[in-house]
mmCIF file of C-alpha atoms in Angstrom:
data_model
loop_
_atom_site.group_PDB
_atom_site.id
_atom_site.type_symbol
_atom_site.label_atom_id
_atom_site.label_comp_id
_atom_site.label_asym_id
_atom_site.label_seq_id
_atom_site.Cartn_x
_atom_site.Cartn_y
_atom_site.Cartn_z
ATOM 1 C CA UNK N 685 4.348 -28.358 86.459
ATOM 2 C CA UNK N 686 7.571 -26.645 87.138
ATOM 3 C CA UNK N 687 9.207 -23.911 88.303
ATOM 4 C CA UNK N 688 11.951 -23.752 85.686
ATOM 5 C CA UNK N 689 15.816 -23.236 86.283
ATOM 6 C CA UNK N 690 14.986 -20.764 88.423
ATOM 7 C CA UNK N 691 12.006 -19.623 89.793
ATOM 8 C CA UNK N 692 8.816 -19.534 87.852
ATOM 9 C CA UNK N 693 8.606 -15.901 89.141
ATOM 10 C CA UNK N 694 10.199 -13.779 91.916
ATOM 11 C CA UNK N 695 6.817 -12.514 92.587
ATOM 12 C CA UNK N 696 7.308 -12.231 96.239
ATOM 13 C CA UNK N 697 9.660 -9.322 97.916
ATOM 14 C CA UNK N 698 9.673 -8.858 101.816
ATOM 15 C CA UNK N 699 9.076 -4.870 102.595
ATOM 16 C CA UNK N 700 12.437 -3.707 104.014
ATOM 17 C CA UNK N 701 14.301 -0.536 103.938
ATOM 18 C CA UNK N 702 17.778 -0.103 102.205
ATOM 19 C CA UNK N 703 17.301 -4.090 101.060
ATOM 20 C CA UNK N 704 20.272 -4.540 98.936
ATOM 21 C CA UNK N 705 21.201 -8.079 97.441
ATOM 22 C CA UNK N 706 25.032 -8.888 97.886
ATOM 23 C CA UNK N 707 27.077 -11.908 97.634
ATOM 24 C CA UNK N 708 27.718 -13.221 101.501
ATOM 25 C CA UNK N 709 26.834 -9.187 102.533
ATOM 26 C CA UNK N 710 25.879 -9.200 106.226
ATOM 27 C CA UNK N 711 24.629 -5.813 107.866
ATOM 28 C CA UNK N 712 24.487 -5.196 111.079
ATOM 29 C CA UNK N 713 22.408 -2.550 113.190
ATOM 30 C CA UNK N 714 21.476 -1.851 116.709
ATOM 31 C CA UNK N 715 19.061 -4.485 117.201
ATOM 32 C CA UNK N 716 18.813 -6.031 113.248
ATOM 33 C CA UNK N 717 21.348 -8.027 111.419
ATOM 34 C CA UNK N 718 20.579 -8.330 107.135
ATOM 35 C CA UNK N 719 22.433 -11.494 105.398
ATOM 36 C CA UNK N 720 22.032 -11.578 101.438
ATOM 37 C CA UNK N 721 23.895 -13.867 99.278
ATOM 38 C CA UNK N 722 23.120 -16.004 96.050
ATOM 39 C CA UNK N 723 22.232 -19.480 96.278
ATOM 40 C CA UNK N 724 20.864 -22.150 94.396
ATOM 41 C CA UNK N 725 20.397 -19.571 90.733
ATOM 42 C CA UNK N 726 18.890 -17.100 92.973
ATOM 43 C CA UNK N 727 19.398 -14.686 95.753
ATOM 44 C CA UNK N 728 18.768 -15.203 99.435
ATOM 45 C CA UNK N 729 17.944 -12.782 102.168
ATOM 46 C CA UNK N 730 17.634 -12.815 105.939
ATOM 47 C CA UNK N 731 16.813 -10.896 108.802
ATOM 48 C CA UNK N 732 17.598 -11.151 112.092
ATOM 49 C CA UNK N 733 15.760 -9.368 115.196
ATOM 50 C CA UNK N 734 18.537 -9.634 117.964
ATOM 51 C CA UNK N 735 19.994 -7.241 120.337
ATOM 52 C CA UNK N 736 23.610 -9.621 120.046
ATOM 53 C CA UNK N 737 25.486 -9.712 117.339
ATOM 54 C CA UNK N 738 26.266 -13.774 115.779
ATOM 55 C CA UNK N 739 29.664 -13.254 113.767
ATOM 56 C CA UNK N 740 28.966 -17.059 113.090
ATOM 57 C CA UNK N 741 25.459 -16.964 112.140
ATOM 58 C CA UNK N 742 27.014 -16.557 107.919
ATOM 59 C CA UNK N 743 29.564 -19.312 108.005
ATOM 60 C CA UNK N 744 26.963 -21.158 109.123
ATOM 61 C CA UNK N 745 24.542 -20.324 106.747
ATOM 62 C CA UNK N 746 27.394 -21.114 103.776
ATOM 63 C CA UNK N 747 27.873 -24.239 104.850
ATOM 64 C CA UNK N 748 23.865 -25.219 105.210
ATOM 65 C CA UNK N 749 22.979 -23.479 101.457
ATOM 66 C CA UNK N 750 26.111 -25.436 100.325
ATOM 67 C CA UNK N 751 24.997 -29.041 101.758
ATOM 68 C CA UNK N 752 21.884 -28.274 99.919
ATOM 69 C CA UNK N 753 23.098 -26.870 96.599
ATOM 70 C CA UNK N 754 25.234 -30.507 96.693
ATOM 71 C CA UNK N 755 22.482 -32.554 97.450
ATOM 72 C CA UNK N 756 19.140 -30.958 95.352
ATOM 73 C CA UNK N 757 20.368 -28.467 93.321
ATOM 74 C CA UNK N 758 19.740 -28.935 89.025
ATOM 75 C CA UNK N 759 22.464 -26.095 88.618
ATOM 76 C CA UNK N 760 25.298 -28.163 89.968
ATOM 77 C CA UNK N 761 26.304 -30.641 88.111
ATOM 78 C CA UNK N 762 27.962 -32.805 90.778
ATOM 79 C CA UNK N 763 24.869 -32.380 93.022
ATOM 80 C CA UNK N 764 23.621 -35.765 94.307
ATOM 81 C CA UNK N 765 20.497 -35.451 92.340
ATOM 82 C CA UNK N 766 21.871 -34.585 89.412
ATOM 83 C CA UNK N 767 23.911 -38.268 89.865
ATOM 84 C CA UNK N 768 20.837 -39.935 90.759
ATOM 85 C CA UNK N 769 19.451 -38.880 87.428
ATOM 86 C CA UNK N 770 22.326 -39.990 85.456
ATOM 87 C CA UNK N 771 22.260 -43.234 87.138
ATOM 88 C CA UNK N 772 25.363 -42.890 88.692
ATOM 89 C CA UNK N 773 24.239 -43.572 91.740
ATOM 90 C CA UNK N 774 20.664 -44.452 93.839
ATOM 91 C CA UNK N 775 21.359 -43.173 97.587
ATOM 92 C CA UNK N 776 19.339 -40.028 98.878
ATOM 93 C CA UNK N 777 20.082 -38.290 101.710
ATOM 94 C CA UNK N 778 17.572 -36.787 104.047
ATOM 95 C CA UNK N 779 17.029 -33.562 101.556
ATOM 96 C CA UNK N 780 16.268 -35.535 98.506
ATOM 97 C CA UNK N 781 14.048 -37.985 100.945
ATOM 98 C CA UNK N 782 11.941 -35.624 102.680
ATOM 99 C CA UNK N 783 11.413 -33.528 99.281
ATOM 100 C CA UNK N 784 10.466 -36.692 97.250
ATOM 101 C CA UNK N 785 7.973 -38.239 100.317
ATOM 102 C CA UNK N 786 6.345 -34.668 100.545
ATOM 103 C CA UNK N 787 6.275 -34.170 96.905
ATOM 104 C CA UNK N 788 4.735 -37.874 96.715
ATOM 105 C CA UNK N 789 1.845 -36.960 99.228
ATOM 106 C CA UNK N 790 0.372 -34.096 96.844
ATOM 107 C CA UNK N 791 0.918 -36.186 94.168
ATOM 108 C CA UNK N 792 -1.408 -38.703 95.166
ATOM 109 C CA UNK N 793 -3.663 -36.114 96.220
ATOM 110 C CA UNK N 794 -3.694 -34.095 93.087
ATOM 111 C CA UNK N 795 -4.003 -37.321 91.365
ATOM 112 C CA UNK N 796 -0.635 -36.649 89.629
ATOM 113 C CA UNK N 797 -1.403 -33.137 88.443
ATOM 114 C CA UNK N 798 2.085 -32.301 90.896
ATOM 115 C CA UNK N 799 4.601 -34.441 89.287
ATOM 116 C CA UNK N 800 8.258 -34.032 90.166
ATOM 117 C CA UNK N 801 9.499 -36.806 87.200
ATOM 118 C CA UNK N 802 8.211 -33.688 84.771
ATOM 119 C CA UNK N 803 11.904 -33.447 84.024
ATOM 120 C CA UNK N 804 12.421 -34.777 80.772
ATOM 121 C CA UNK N 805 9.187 -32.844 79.429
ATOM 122 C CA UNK N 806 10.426 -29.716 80.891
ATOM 123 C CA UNK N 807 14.363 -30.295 79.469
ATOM 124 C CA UNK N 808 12.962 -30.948 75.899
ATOM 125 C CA UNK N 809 10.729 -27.619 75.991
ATOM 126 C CA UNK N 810 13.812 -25.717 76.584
ATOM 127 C CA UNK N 811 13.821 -24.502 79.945
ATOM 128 C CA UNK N 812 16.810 -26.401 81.771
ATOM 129 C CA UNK N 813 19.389 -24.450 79.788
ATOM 130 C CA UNK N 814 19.076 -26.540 76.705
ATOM 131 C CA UNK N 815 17.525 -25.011 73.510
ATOM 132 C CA UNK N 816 14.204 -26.540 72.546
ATOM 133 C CA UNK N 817 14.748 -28.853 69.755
ATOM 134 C CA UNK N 818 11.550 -27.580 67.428
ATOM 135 C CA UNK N 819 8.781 -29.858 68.210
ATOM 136 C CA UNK N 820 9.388 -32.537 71.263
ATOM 137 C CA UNK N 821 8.467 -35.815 71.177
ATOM 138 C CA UNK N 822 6.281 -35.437 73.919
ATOM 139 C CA UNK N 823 4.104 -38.795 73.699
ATOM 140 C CA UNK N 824 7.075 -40.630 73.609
ATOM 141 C CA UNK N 825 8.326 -38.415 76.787
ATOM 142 C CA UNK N 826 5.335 -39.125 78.835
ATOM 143 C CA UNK N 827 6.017 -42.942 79.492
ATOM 144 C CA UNK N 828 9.157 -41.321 81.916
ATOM 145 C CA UNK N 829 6.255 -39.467 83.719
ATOM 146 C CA UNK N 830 4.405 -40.536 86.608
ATOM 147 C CA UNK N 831 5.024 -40.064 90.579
ATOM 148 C CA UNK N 832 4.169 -43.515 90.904
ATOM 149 C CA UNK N 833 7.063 -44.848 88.967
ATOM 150 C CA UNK N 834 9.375 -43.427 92.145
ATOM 151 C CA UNK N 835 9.597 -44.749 95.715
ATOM 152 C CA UNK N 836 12.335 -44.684 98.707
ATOM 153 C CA UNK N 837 12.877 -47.219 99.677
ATOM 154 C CA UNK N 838 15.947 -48.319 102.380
ATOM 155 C CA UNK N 839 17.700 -45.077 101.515
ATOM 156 C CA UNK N 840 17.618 -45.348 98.411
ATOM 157 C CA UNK N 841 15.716 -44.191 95.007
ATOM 158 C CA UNK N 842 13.833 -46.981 93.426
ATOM 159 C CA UNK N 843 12.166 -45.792 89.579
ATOM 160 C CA UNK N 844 10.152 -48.467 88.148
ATOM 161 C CA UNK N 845 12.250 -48.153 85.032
ATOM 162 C CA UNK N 846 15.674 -46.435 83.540
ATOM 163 C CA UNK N 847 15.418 -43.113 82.340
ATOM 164 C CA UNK N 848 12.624 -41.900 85.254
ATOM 165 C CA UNK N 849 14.022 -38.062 86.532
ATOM 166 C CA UNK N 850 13.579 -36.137 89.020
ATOM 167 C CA UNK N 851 13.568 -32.327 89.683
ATOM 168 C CA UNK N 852 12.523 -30.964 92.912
ATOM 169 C CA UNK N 853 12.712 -26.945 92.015
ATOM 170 C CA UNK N 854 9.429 -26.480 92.171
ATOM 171 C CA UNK N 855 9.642 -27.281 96.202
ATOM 172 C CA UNK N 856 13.404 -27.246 96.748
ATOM 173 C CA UNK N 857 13.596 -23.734 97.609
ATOM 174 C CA UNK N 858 10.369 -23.629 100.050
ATOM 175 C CA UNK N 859 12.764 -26.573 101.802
ATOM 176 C CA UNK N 860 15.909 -24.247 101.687
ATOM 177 C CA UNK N 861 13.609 -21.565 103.468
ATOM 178 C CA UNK N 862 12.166 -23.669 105.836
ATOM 179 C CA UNK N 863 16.156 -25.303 106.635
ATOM 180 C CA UNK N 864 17.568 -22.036 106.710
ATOM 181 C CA UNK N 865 14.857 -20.787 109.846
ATOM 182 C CA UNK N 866 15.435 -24.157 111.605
ATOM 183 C CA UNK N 867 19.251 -23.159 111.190
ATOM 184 C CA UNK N 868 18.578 -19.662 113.450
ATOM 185 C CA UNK N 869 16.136 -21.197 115.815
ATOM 186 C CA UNK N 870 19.198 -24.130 116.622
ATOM 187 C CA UNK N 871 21.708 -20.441 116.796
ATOM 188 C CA UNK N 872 18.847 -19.129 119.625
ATOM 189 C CA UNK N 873 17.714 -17.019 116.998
ATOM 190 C CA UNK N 874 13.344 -16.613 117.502
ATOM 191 C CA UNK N 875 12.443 -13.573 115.510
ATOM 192 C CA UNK N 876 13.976 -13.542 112.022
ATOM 193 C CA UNK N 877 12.700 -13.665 108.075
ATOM 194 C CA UNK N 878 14.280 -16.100 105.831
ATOM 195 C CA UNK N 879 13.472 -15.353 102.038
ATOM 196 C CA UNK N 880 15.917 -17.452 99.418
ATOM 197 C CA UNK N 881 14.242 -17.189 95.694
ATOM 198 C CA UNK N 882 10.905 -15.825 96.529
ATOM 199 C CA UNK N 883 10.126 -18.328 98.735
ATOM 200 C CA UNK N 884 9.506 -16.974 102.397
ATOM 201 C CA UNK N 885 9.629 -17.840 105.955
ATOM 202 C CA UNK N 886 9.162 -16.007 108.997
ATOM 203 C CA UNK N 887 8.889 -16.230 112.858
ATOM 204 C CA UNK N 888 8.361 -13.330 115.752
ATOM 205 C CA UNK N 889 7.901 -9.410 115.078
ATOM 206 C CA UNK N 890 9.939 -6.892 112.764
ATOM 207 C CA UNK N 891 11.950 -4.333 114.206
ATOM 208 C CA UNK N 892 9.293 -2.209 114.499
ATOM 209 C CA UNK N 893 7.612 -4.534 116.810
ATOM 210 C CA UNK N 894 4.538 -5.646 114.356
ATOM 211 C CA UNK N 895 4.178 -9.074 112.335
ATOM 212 C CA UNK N 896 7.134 -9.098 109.176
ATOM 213 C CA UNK N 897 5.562 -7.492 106.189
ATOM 214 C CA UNK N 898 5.567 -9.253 102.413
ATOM 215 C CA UNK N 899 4.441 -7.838 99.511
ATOM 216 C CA UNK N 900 2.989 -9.614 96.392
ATOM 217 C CA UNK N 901 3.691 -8.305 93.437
ATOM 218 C CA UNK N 902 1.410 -7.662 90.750
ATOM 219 C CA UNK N 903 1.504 -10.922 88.406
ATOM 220 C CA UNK N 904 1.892 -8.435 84.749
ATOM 221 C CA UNK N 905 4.211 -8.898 81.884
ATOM 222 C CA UNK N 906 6.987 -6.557 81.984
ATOM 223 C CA UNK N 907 6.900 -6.223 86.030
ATOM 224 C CA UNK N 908 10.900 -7.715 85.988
ATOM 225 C CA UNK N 909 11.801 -5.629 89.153
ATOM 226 C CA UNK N 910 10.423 -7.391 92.471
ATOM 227 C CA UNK N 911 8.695 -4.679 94.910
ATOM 228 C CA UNK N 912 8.561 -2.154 91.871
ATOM 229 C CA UNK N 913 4.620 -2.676 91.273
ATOM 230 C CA UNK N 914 2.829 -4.745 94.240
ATOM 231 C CA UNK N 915 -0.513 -6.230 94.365
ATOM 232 C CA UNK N 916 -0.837 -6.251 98.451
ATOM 233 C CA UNK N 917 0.856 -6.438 101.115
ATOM 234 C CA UNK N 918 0.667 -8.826 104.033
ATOM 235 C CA UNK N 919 1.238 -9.305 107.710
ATOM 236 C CA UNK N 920 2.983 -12.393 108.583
ATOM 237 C CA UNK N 921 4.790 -14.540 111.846
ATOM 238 C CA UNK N 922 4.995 -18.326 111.667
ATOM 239 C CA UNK N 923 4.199 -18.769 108.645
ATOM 240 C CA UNK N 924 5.801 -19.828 105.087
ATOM 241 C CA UNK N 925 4.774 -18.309 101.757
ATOM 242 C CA UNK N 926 5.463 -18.634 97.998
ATOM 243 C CA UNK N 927 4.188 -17.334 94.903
ATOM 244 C CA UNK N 928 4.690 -18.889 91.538
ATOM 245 C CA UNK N 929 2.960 -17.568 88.184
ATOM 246 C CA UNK N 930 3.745 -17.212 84.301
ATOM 247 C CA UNK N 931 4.159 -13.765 83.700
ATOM 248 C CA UNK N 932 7.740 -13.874 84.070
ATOM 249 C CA UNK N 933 9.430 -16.996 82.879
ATOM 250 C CA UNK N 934 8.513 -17.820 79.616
ATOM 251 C CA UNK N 935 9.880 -18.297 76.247
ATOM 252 C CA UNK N 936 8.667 -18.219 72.494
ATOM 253 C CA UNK N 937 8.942 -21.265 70.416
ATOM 254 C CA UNK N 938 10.266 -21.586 66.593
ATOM 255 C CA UNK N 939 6.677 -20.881 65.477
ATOM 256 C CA UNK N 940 5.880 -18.312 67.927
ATOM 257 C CA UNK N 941 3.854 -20.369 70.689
ATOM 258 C CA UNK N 942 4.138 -19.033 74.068
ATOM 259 C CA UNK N 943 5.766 -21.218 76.295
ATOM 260 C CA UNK N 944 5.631 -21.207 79.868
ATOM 261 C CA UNK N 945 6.967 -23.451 82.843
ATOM 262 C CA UNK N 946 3.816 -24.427 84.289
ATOM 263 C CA UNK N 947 3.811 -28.074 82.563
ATOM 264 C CA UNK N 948 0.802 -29.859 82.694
ATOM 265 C CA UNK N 949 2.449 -33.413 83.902
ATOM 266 C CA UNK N 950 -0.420 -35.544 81.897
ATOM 267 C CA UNK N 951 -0.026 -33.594 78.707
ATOM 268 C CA UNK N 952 3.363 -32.312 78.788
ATOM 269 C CA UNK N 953 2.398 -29.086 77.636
ATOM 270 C CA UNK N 954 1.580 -25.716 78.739
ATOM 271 C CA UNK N 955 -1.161 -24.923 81.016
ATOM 272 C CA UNK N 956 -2.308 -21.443 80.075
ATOM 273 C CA UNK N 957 -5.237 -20.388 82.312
ATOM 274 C CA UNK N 958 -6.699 -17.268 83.230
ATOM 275 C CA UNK N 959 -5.182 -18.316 86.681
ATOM 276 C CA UNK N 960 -1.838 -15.444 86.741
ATOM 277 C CA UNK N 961 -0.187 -16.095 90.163
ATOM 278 C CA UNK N 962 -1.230 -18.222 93.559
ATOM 279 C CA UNK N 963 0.417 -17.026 96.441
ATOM 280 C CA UNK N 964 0.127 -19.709 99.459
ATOM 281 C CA UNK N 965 0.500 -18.967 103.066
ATOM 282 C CA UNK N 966 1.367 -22.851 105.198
ATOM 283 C CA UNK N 967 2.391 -23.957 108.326
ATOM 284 C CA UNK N 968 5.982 -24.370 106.421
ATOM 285 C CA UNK N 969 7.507 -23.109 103.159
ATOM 286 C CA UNK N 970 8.132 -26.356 101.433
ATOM 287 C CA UNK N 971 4.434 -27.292 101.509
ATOM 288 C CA UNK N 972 3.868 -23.111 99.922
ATOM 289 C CA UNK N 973 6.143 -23.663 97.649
ATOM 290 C CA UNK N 974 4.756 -27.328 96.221
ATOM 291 C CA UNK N 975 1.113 -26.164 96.596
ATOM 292 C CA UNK N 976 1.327 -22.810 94.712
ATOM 293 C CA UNK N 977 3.295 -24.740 91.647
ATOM 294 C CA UNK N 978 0.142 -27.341 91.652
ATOM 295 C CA UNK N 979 -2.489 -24.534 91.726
ATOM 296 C CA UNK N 980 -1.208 -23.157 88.468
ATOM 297 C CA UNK N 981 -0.879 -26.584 86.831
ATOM 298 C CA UNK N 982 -5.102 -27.032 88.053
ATOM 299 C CA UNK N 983 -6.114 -23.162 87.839
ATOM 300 C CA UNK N 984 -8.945 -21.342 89.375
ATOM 301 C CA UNK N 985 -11.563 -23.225 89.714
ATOM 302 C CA UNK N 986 -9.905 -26.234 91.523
ATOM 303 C CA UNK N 987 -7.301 -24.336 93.396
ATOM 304 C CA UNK N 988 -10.558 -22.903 95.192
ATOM 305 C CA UNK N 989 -11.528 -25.715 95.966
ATOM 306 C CA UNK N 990 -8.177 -27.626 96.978
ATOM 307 C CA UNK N 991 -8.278 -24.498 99.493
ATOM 308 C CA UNK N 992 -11.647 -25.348 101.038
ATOM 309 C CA UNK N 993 -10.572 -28.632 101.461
ATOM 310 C CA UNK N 994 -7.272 -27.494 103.121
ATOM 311 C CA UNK N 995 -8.283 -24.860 106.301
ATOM 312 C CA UNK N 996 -4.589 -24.935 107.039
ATOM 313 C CA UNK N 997 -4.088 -23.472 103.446
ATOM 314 C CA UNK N 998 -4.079 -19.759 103.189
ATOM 315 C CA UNK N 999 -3.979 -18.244 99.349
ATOM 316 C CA UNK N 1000 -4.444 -15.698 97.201
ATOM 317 C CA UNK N 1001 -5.019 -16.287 93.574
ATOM 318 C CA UNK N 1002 -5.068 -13.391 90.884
ATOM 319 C CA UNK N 1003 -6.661 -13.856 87.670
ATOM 320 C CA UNK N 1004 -8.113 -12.336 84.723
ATOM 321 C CA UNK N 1005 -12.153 -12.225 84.100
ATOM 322 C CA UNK N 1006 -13.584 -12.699 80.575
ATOM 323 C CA UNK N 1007 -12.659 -9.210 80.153
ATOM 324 C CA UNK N 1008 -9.340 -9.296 80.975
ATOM 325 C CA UNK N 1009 -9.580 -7.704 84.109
ATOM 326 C CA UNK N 1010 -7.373 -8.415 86.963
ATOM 327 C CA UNK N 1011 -9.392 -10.037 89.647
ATOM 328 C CA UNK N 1012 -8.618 -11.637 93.616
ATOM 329 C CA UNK N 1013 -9.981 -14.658 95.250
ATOM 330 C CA UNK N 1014 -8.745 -14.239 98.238
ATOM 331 C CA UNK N 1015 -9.421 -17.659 101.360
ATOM 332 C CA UNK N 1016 -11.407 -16.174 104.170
ATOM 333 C CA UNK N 1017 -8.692 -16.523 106.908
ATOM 334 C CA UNK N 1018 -6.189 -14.700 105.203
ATOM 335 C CA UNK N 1019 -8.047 -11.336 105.182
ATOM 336 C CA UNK N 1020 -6.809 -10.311 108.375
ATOM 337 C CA UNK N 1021 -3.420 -10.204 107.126
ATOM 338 C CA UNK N 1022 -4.175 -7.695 104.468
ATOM 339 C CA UNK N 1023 -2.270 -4.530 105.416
ATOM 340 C CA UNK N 1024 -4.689 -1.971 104.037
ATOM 341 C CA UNK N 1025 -2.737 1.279 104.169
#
């Protein structure tokens, strides 16, 4: 279970004209303002519907991405997780808190199949950076595993024994998203589009006056260029979504095994399903984000029914049939925000 160093795949692109990804590049038009930077090993973008212009609306931004990058962030070094895990220190702040106690909830849920300890399974297959050293240990990585050997407790992070790590990427950047929209609504902001990594949300109308449009794109081998080849389109407002899938991030071991960074958390090795991308529409993007990464760790078949079980859950899941075509499951309730043009 993972979404790797950085995303597991920037499968999701919101529909906009001219979108052009900058460092700190803010745009401004008659009535929208566009924000795009790079954050957290990825890019972020933002619109804003507003007929005033917010000169302060980026520095403030900065400084929220920045909090986060030193707080959950795997690519600094310095971050406060990244100390936690080298036992430098046990004090979370609210970031870490509120990703580890809604990370914890699925966990129990999924009966551990979302595990954020995965860490030391997903460093030794190569995918933090660090080359894969031939065959892992992987038995003897498992005992490190398990979402019950982590609690908070009084502010701080209590692991049942040394060595437990933690990586929150696979719901970090839902979190970001989510901060991010909270960050416009506190600037008066109430019609807007947050996107940082792939992970999307989203509040009010477009410019053009309709629900923000999102496209999916289509979960293939070789589709590298987000928006380039999409597999629908939807109509969103209040909403967060994220996509994750293989098709993207994977690598080839020493004996030729395909690799990829959905990381079955029992096993500690790849989960290759016929399940290619789950795209999941939630009140927030933090709970998207966590719930698409576990659907691809428990494939088709359950992610169905986790979705039945969950009415507040909106998804779409492509997959393969035994004949390799492409195929949709798509829940009930998000039909209607299927842009069919």
């Amino acid at each position: 279970m993972h979404k790797g160093s950085k995303k597991l795949a920037y499968t999701l692109s919101a529909l906009f004209a001219g979108a052009v990804f900058g460092s700190g590049c803010v745009r401004t038009g008659d009535t929208v303002t566009t924000i795009d930077g790079f954050a957290q090993g990825s890019t972020y973008h933002i619109v804003v519907k507003s007929d005033r212009q917010r000169p302060e609306i980026q520095q403030a931004i900065d400084s929220l991405l920045g909090v986060i990058d030193r707080s959950v962030s795997l690519f600094n070094d310095s971050s406060l997780l990244n100390r936690i895990n080298r036992g430098e220190t046990d004090s979370v702040d609210a970031h870490i808190a509120y990703c580890v106690e809604t990370a914890e909830k699925i966990s129990r849920e999924s009966d551990g199949m979302y595990d954020i300890t995965i860490k030391p399974i997903f460093e030794a297959w190569g995918f933090t950076g660090r080359e894969c050293d031939g065959d892992p240990d992987i038995d003897s990585l498992l005992r490190y595993v398990g979402h019950e050997k982590i609690r908070i407790e009084n502010g701080r992070l209590v692991r049942t024994m040394p060595g437990v790590q933690i990586d929150l990427s696979s719901i970090a950047q839902g979190y970001s998203a989510d901060m991010l929209a909270r960050l416009l609504e506190e600037h008066g902001i109430e019609e807007y589009l947050v996107e940082i990594g792939g992970e999307i949300f989203c509040r009010g109308t477009n410019p053009s006056g309709t629900d923000w449009r999102v496209g999916i794109d289509k979960p293939e081998e070789g589709n590298f260029t987000p928006g380039a080849d999409m597999q629908v389109k939807l109509s969103l407002t209040g909403l967060g979504l994220a996509t994750s899938g293989n098709y993207r991030k994977y690598h080839t071991d020493s004996k030729g095994r395909k690799i990829v960074h959905t990381i079955n958390p029992k096993t500690g090795y790849s989960e290759i399903s016929n399940l290619l991308s789950a795209t999941v529409i939630a009140e927030n993007a933090t709970l998207a984000d966590a719930y698409g990464t576990l659907m691809m760790v428990i494939g088709l078949d359950r992610s169905i029914e986790l979705l039945n079980r969950h009415p507040e859950l909106m998804g779409y899941l492509v997959y393969t049939d035994d004949a390799g075509r492409f195929e949709t499951y798509v829940s009930p309730a998000l039909e209607r925000h299927i842009i069919r043009d």
